């Protein structure tokens, strides 16, 4: 019967000690421990979230980079093409210009040659006319003598005349 | 579920063992009282049964006395027995503990060694105290009066002594504070990563928080009750473990202790009881003509829940102690050393089982407390 009869002293000390223990542990153990665990859980959660965010951000940045790279490549191709076109055009233009230039030079040369030719012909014409007149003068001057001397004179004159 | 079922099975075995031992105890008590009467005519000293097993009963070993002595509370901390070679007498070697008695407005404090193991009385002014079977009585002229069943008829003063159980509890408090106060300081100083003992205790704390308190009390209310549940869990666990140490006290197997703990749960449950809880007790959801039956039943239910808590812890721990002591006693009952391997093996097995029971009972007590509190605080939905 003693075994199942609660003793008053035991109850008193258990109540006293347990409440004391409860107060001490509540203030100096459970509160800081549970607070720390809570805040740690929160910080872990935040860290995970921010990691996830960073990952997403990185993905975004990566795709953005890709986009920029693509654009840059297109731009480069465009610039290159433009440059090539420009080069071709310049060559073409230069060729054209050279051609016209050459043509105009040739034309000018032809005109000059024509002019020279004409002036030379005119000179010849004048010379011939003068010579003819000279010959005619001399012929006329010696005509009165004989026929033979006329021919001699003509031949002589003709020899002396150097058609050049 | 498997573990729970096994645990229930273990509890059942322990209960069965307890019943057997109680029956044995009844039988032996009768023999014992006859013997004590024979020693009554000693004038100046009170013959205490304490060390009489060996010499007064002609070397008759009485396992019930030994076991009951071990699981009962005591005014000194008995360590071992020593036989005086010259006198051939056995002396108990024990640590004396303070005796605190409050009687008729007088507070008397002295060490229990003054009783000389119950062989002498202690006189304080006009008050004389005697120690008989672990209890303190008011004596007259160094004598106690006995009735026909050999129970002392003297008045028992209010005894607030630091008994073996109280001393064990104080040690457990020091251990618990030593476990958790440095941990609390570490967390307060911002050391978030558990190190050393922190790493062992933190998961247990979180287990109590997340698997006992939260699911049973509910998301909204559980935080208020955490200090109580955590304290009661570790208080019971550490004391159960201390009780397993040889020469340790049977603290959690003391009915006063389990009653006190159960009363805490009872008070906490009913103080925090909400409208739904009281409504369920005084206006149960049954036809009104059944209320005269149902309301008393519900009221009994309020008391029977903590009563079950009290009995469960007391019986489990006491039964464990009794089984271990019985197995050890086998050696002395059979009076042969050859039985000792069997005893040792069984005791080893029981001790390992008791390690499990120690935490299991702490868990069950905390779980059921949380469950009862949860039933009281839940709102109607």
XYZ file of C-alpha atoms in Angstrom:
545
model
C 0.000 0.000 0.000
C 2.948 2.295 0.707
C 3.901 2.007 -2.926
C 0.692 3.619 -4.150
C 0.323 6.198 -1.367
C 1.663 9.550 -2.508
C 3.853 11.219 0.106
C 3.175 14.899 0.767
C 6.856 15.821 0.913
C 7.529 14.219 -2.443
C 4.616 16.097 -4.034
C 5.826 19.362 -2.524
C 9.383 18.970 -3.769
C 8.320 17.745 -7.210
C 5.924 20.671 -7.714
C 8.505 23.153 -6.462
C 11.394 21.739 -8.495
C 9.414 21.137 -11.654
C 8.009 24.664 -11.744
C 11.476 26.079 -11.064
C 12.919 23.925 -13.839
C 10.110 24.950 -16.181
C 10.702 28.658 -15.517
C 14.488 28.369 -15.881
C 14.362 26.280 -19.045
C 11.630 28.442 -20.560
C 13.632 31.616 -20.088
C 17.147 30.393 -20.764
C 16.781 27.344 -22.993
C 13.517 26.846 -24.892
C 13.033 30.475 -25.883
C 16.523 31.107 -27.305
C 16.713 27.633 -28.842
C 13.318 27.768 -30.539
C 13.840 31.374 -31.625
C 17.232 30.494 -33.075
C 15.847 27.428 -34.826
C 12.970 29.469 -36.231
C 15.201 32.238 -37.471
C 17.597 29.653 -38.879
C 14.758 27.953 -40.739
C 13.720 31.337 -42.059
C 17.233 32.176 -43.191
C 17.585 28.782 -44.880
C 14.308 29.346 -46.656
C 15.428 32.819 -47.714
C 18.772 31.492 -48.893
C 17.047 28.807 -50.947
C 14.655 31.330 -52.406
C 17.417 33.753 -53.279
C 19.429 30.930 -54.833
C 16.414 30.041 -56.932
C 16.046 33.689 -57.888
C 19.703 33.967 -58.765
C 19.365 30.881 -60.912
C 16.415 32.365 -62.765
C 18.254 35.664 -63.117
C 21.252 33.859 -64.508
C 19.090 31.996 -66.982
C 17.555 35.267 -68.048
C 20.955 36.892 -68.374
C 22.221 33.946 -70.368
C 19.350 34.103 -72.805
C 19.804 37.860 -72.982
C 23.463 37.381 -73.770
C 22.555 34.899 -76.427
C 20.168 37.418 -77.901
C 22.767 40.158 -77.847
C 25.333 37.877 -79.391
C 22.904 36.909 -82.093
C 22.125 40.529 -82.786
C 25.803 41.398 -82.843
C 26.461 38.616 -85.298
C 23.644 39.795 -87.550
C 24.962 43.342 -87.302
C 28.435 42.196 -88.228
C 27.120 40.244 -91.190
C 25.130 43.248 -92.263
C 28.106 45.565 -91.953
C 30.312 43.155 -93.834
C 27.734 42.839 -96.583
C 27.369 46.551 -96.793
C 31.114 46.987 -96.977
C 31.343 44.405 -99.689
C 28.577 46.074 -101.629
C 30.213 49.428 -101.164
C 33.523 48.057 -102.401
C 31.937 46.488 -105.449
C 30.076 49.659 -106.159
C 33.220 51.758 -105.854
C 35.102 49.472 -108.195
C 32.255 49.546 -110.616
C 32.062 53.289 -110.450
C 35.792 53.668 -110.876
C 35.704 51.366 -113.840
C 32.867 53.337 -115.373
C 34.631 56.586 -114.747
C 37.871 55.300 -116.213
C 36.018 54.108 -119.238
C 34.324 57.442 -119.907
C 37.570 59.252 -119.213
C 39.385 57.060 -121.684
C 36.652 57.512 -124.194
C 36.725 61.293 -123.869
C 40.518 61.309 -124.157
C 40.339 59.156 -127.260
C 37.674 61.419 -128.701
C 39.766 64.506 -127.978
C 42.793 62.860 -129.575
C 40.773 61.949 -132.614
C 39.519 65.514 -132.921
C 43.063 66.858 -132.581
C 44.306 64.405 -135.240
C 41.482 65.485 -137.531
C 42.350 69.109 -137.019
C 46.055 68.475 -137.686
C 45.180 66.471 -140.739
C 42.936 69.181 -142.056
C 45.501 71.871 -141.421
C 48.178 69.735 -143.071
C 46.014 69.159 -146.114
C 45.332 72.867 -146.244
C 49.069 73.536 -146.091
C 49.690 71.055 -148.830
C 46.952 72.606 -150.793
C 48.496 76.029 -150.335
C 51.969 74.717 -151.187
C 50.670 72.967 -154.232
C 48.890 76.090 -155.287
C 51.965 78.205 -154.711
C 54.175 75.706 -156.481
C 51.783 75.498 -159.319
C 51.776 79.236 -159.544
C 55.592 79.305 -159.388
C 55.880 76.677 -162.034
C 53.307 78.317 -164.096
C 55.202 81.612 -163.740
C 58.453 80.072 -164.790
C 56.821 78.173 -167.559
C 55.200 81.189 -168.786
C 58.505 83.064 -168.526
C 60.339 80.476 -170.655
C 57.516 79.502 -172.952
C 58.681 81.709 -175.618
C 61.746 79.835 -176.203
C 61.330 76.373 -177.598
C 59.404 73.520 -176.878
C 62.383 71.579 -175.848
C 63.526 73.959 -173.327
C 59.991 74.024 -171.932
C 59.992 70.353 -171.226
C 63.471 70.600 -169.770
C 62.386 73.297 -167.505
C 59.306 71.447 -166.401
C 61.245 68.320 -165.600
C 63.903 70.310 -163.880
C 61.347 72.050 -161.767
C 59.640 68.850 -161.035
C 62.893 67.304 -159.845
C 63.730 70.236 -157.692
C 60.288 70.102 -156.148
C 60.359 67.740 -153.304
C 57.026 66.580 -152.397
C 57.201 65.782 -148.924
C 2.222 1.397 -35.978
C 4.440 -1.627 -35.587
C 6.535 0.058 -32.934
C 3.474 1.213 -31.004
C 2.038 -2.280 -30.998
C 5.311 -3.741 -29.807
C 5.560 -1.075 -27.140
C 2.065 -1.921 -25.965
C 3.055 -5.546 -25.830
C 6.098 -4.664 -23.737
C 3.929 -2.569 -21.419
C 1.550 -5.504 -21.065
C 4.415 -7.825 -20.094
C 5.636 -5.294 -17.557
C 2.163 -4.971 -16.063
C 1.862 -8.717 -15.826
C 5.216 -8.917 -14.077
C 4.176 -6.171 -11.690
C 1.031 -8.052 -10.701
C 2.970 -11.219 -9.973
C 5.411 -9.364 -7.784
C 2.674 -7.560 -5.908
C 1.039 -10.874 -5.126
C 4.346 -12.168 -3.821
C 4.755 -9.051 -1.718
C 1.425 -9.558 0.075
C 2.434 -13.043 1.140
C 5.812 -11.993 2.450
C 4.530 -9.018 4.388
C 2.632 -11.306 6.732
C 5.709 -13.305 7.617
C 7.634 -10.132 8.054
C 5.316 -8.570 10.624
C 5.479 -11.609 12.863
C 9.193 -11.355 12.966
C 9.164 -7.647 13.746
C 6.909 -8.176 16.751
C 9.507 -10.413 18.278
C 11.925 -7.538 18.437
C 9.465 -5.115 19.965
C 10.521 -5.378 23.611
C 13.704 -3.424 23.096
C 13.444 -0.416 25.400
C 15.868 2.237 24.169
C 16.042 1.534 20.472
C 13.620 0.783 17.749
C 14.481 -2.310 15.889
C 14.423 -1.416 12.267
C 14.001 -4.069 9.672
C 16.699 -2.478 7.594
C 19.565 -4.953 7.776
C 17.798 -7.794 9.467
C 17.457 -10.047 6.453
C 20.753 -11.744 6.980
C 21.241 -12.111 10.710
C 17.886 -12.059 12.471
C 16.079 -14.249 9.966
C 18.844 -16.840 10.071
C 20.242 -16.068 6.636
C 16.853 -16.444 4.994
C 16.904 -14.336 1.824
C 13.686 -12.426 1.248
C 13.612 -11.027 -2.306
C 10.395 -9.088 -1.728
C 11.948 -7.087 1.102
C 15.009 -6.320 -0.978
C 12.978 -5.306 -4.001
C 10.459 -3.254 -2.064
C 13.274 -1.589 -0.192
C 14.941 -0.684 -3.486
C 11.895 0.751 -5.219
C 10.644 2.618 -2.136
C 11.785 6.086 -1.190
C 14.318 6.354 1.636
C 15.762 8.957 3.975
C 19.326 7.979 3.123
C 21.007 7.002 -0.116
C 21.951 3.363 0.358
C 25.072 2.399 -1.625
C 26.054 -1.123 -0.535
C 26.184 -3.478 2.474
C 29.373 -4.187 4.356
C 29.878 -7.088 6.735
C 31.756 -6.253 9.929
C 34.172 -9.179 10.299
C 34.542 -9.084 14.087
C 30.882 -8.757 14.969
C 29.711 -10.659 11.894
C 27.063 -8.020 11.355
C 26.012 -6.377 8.148
C 26.091 -2.600 7.895
C 24.528 -0.604 5.155
C 26.853 2.012 3.782
C 24.794 4.997 2.736
C 24.899 8.746 2.173
C 22.877 10.593 4.840
C 20.298 13.056 3.556
C 18.676 16.056 5.281
C 15.461 15.405 7.192
C 13.033 18.324 7.225
C 9.972 17.946 9.455
C 7.209 20.453 9.992
C 5.153 19.660 13.052
C 2.860 21.953 15.075
C 4.489 25.043 13.608
C 8.004 23.831 14.359
C 10.523 23.220 11.612
C 13.128 20.575 12.492
C 16.090 19.974 10.224
C 18.763 17.332 10.846
C 20.707 14.705 8.938
C 19.199 11.251 8.546
C 22.401 9.700 9.900
C 21.170 10.671 13.386
C 18.642 7.861 13.215
C 21.536 5.379 12.939
C 19.600 3.347 10.370
C 16.532 3.465 12.569
C 18.298 2.188 15.680
C 17.801 5.394 17.633
C 15.341 8.256 17.859
C 16.081 11.939 17.380
C 14.945 14.385 20.051
C 14.303 18.025 19.209
C 13.091 20.038 22.219
C 9.895 18.244 23.239
C 9.568 16.359 19.972
C 10.980 12.900 19.425
C 11.192 11.363 15.958
C 11.682 7.754 14.992
C 12.433 6.212 11.621
C 10.547 3.011 10.953
C 10.416 1.350 7.525
C 11.448 4.519 5.729
C 8.770 6.587 7.454
C 9.158 9.118 10.257
C 6.852 8.877 13.294
C 6.512 10.840 16.495
C 7.961 8.550 19.177
C 7.612 8.493 22.934
C 10.542 7.510 25.139
C 12.269 5.872 22.221
C 9.324 3.605 21.502
C 6.595 3.229 18.953
C 3.166 1.736 19.570
C 1.932 -0.926 17.186
C -1.544 -2.222 16.379
C -2.369 -5.890 15.889
C -1.164 -5.788 12.244
C 2.112 -4.375 13.473
C 1.546 -0.964 11.922
C 2.708 1.921 14.115
C -0.171 3.885 15.598
C 1.995 6.948 16.253
C 1.319 10.254 14.492
C 3.227 10.866 11.259
C 4.460 14.482 11.140
C 4.576 16.422 7.874
C 7.740 15.163 6.260
C 9.400 17.501 3.735
C 12.742 15.699 3.845
C 15.216 15.648 1.005
C 14.721 11.942 0.483
C 16.605 9.763 -1.985
C 14.028 10.544 -4.672
C 14.187 14.274 -4.018
C 17.983 14.164 -4.108
C 17.844 12.203 -7.368
C 15.438 14.778 -8.782
C 17.780 17.616 -7.801
C 20.633 15.810 -9.536
C 18.450 15.377 -12.617
C 17.638 19.098 -12.554
C 21.348 19.900 -12.481
C 21.911 17.506 -15.402
C 19.031 18.978 -17.413
C 20.144 22.540 -16.748
C 23.703 21.496 -17.645
C 22.389 20.101 -20.906
C 20.246 23.015 -21.994
C 21.502 26.241 -20.434
C 24.853 26.227 -22.311
C 22.912 25.305 -25.427
C 20.545 28.250 -24.925
C 23.486 30.604 -24.433
C 25.141 29.298 -27.598
C 22.000 29.877 -29.640
C 21.524 33.290 -28.080
C 25.056 34.227 -29.113
C 24.148 33.428 -32.676
C 25.779 30.041 -33.076
C 23.229 28.601 -35.449
C 25.089 25.497 -36.558
C 24.593 22.716 -33.985
C 27.851 21.394 -32.559
C 28.572 18.565 -30.115
C 25.680 17.893 -27.729
C 23.633 20.505 -29.569
C 23.570 18.242 -32.579
C 22.195 15.400 -30.462
C 19.606 17.367 -28.500
C 18.320 19.661 -31.195
C 16.679 16.908 -33.277
C 14.980 15.620 -30.111
C 13.696 19.106 -29.286
C 12.489 19.489 -32.853
C 10.889 16.033 -32.662
C 8.879 17.124 -29.613
C 7.977 20.379 -31.351
C 7.141 19.066 -34.811
C 5.905 15.534 -34.165
C 4.309 15.769 -30.726
C 3.139 19.328 -30.129
C 2.283 20.589 -33.606
C 0.114 17.729 -34.922
C -1.723 17.154 -31.629
C -2.363 20.709 -30.444
C -2.647 22.420 -33.789
C -0.797 25.042 -35.761
C -2.301 28.028 -33.921
C -2.025 27.069 -30.280
C 0.937 24.754 -29.914
C 3.591 27.376 -29.238
C 2.210 28.290 -25.791
C 2.536 24.718 -24.554
C 6.005 23.975 -25.899
C 7.903 24.922 -22.706
C 5.762 22.557 -20.617
C 5.903 19.677 -23.098
C 9.654 19.984 -23.648
C 10.349 20.266 -19.933
C 8.148 17.319 -19.019
C 9.668 15.195 -21.801
C 13.267 15.763 -20.780
C 12.406 15.685 -17.051
C 10.841 12.234 -17.361
C 13.475 10.933 -19.762
C 16.486 12.019 -17.723
C 14.938 10.736 -14.499
C 14.035 7.415 -16.119
C 17.656 7.082 -17.222
C 18.971 8.019 -13.778
C 16.728 5.356 -12.300
C 18.456 2.725 -14.429
C 21.836 3.413 -12.852
C 22.548 0.878 -10.082
C 21.931 2.418 -6.617
C 19.848 5.047 -8.408
C 16.476 6.158 -7.120
C 13.122 4.989 -8.453
C 11.978 8.577 -8.987
C 9.624 8.241 -11.961
C 8.302 5.028 -10.409
C 7.070 7.002 -7.421
C 3.322 7.541 -7.337
C 3.653 11.029 -5.819
C 5.871 12.119 -8.690
C 3.719 10.721 -11.466
C 0.656 12.125 -9.730
C 2.224 15.572 -9.626
C 3.161 15.436 -13.306
C -0.302 14.179 -14.231
C -1.823 16.999 -12.155
C 0.197 19.537 -14.147
C -1.315 18.159 -17.337
C -4.786 18.117 -15.749
C -4.521 21.748 -14.650
C -2.994 22.887 -17.938
C -5.676 21.067 -19.945
C -8.602 22.467 -18.007
C -7.232 25.986 -17.584
C -6.714 26.294 -21.330
C -9.996 24.504 -22.162
C -12.050 26.429 -24.712
C -15.807 26.704 -25.212
C -15.946 23.587 -27.396
C -14.234 21.522 -24.711
C -16.544 22.573 -21.894
C -19.518 22.406 -24.194
C -18.669 18.817 -24.972
C -18.587 17.995 -21.266
C -21.701 19.832 -20.020
C -23.834 19.773 -23.180
C -22.766 16.570 -24.949
C -24.122 16.041 -28.469
C -26.663 13.414 -27.342
C -30.440 13.607 -26.644
C -31.131 15.675 -23.525
C -32.577 12.790 -21.490
C -29.166 11.094 -21.728
C -27.390 14.062 -20.161
C -27.720 12.837 -16.549
C -25.655 9.817 -17.612
C -23.323 11.456 -20.093
C -22.268 14.494 -18.044
C -20.916 12.415 -15.118
C -19.226 10.101 -17.618
C -17.554 13.077 -19.281
C -16.530 14.479 -15.913
C -14.983 11.134 -14.992
C -13.233 11.262 -18.361
C -11.626 14.584 -17.403
C -10.061 12.929 -14.367
C -9.389 9.504 -15.842
C -7.137 10.862 -18.593
C -4.462 12.235 -16.224
C -5.103 9.302 -13.889
C -4.076 6.977 -16.710
C -0.982 9.112 -17.267
C -0.090 8.774 -13.595
C -0.570 5.002 -13.458
C 1.125 4.323 -16.801
C 4.397 6.028 -15.931
C 4.436 4.733 -12.348
C 3.680 1.145 -13.292
C 6.043 0.966 -16.248
C 9.050 2.270 -14.405
C 8.366 0.410 -11.172
C 7.753 -2.812 -13.076
C 11.037 -2.432 -14.902
C 12.889 -2.007 -11.621
C 11.107 -4.968 -10.081
C 11.933 -7.257 -13.000
C 15.615 -6.340 -12.966
C 15.806 -6.825 -9.188
C 13.917 -10.117 -9.394
C 16.344 -11.433 -11.984
C 19.282 -10.462 -9.790
C 17.552 -12.059 -6.787
C 17.441 -15.379 -8.647
C 21.109 -15.851 -7.772
C 20.354 -15.574 -4.041
C 17.148 -17.576 -4.189
C 18.851 -20.552 -5.849
C 21.960 -19.949 -3.732
C 24.282 -20.864 -6.573
C 26.650 -18.805 -8.659
C 25.866 -20.990 -11.689
C 22.563 -19.256 -12.224
C 24.343 -15.909 -12.575
C 24.997 -16.141 -16.349
C 21.258 -16.527 -16.864
C 20.569 -13.625 -14.521
C 23.177 -11.422 -16.108
C 21.931 -12.149 -19.612
C 18.323 -11.469 -18.687
C 19.247 -8.338 -16.721
C 21.271 -7.102 -19.684
C 18.316 -7.711 -21.942
C 15.985 -5.954 -19.510
C 18.323 -3.013 -19.102
C 18.466 -2.499 -22.848
C 14.707 -2.771 -22.961
C 14.509 -0.282 -20.094
C 16.614 2.187 -22.074
C 13.905 2.014 -24.715
C 11.127 2.189 -22.117
C 12.790 5.240 -20.532
C 12.418 7.342 -23.673
C 9.210 5.628 -24.728
C 7.436 6.550 -21.489
C 8.699 10.122 -21.710
C 7.376 10.185 -25.282
C 4.008 8.677 -24.349
C 3.510 11.028 -21.414
C 4.345 14.054 -23.571
C 2.305 12.796 -26.512
C -0.805 12.142 -24.417
C -0.422 15.458 -22.592
C -0.246 17.185 -25.967
C -3.262 15.200 -27.141
C -5.344 16.156 -24.089
C -4.321 19.799 -24.387
C -5.095 19.654 -28.103
C -8.604 18.329 -27.394
C -9.151 21.132 -24.884
C -7.974 24.024 -27.028
C -9.461 23.040 -30.378
C -12.172 25.323 -31.716
C -15.354 24.026 -33.223
C -15.122 23.821 -36.972
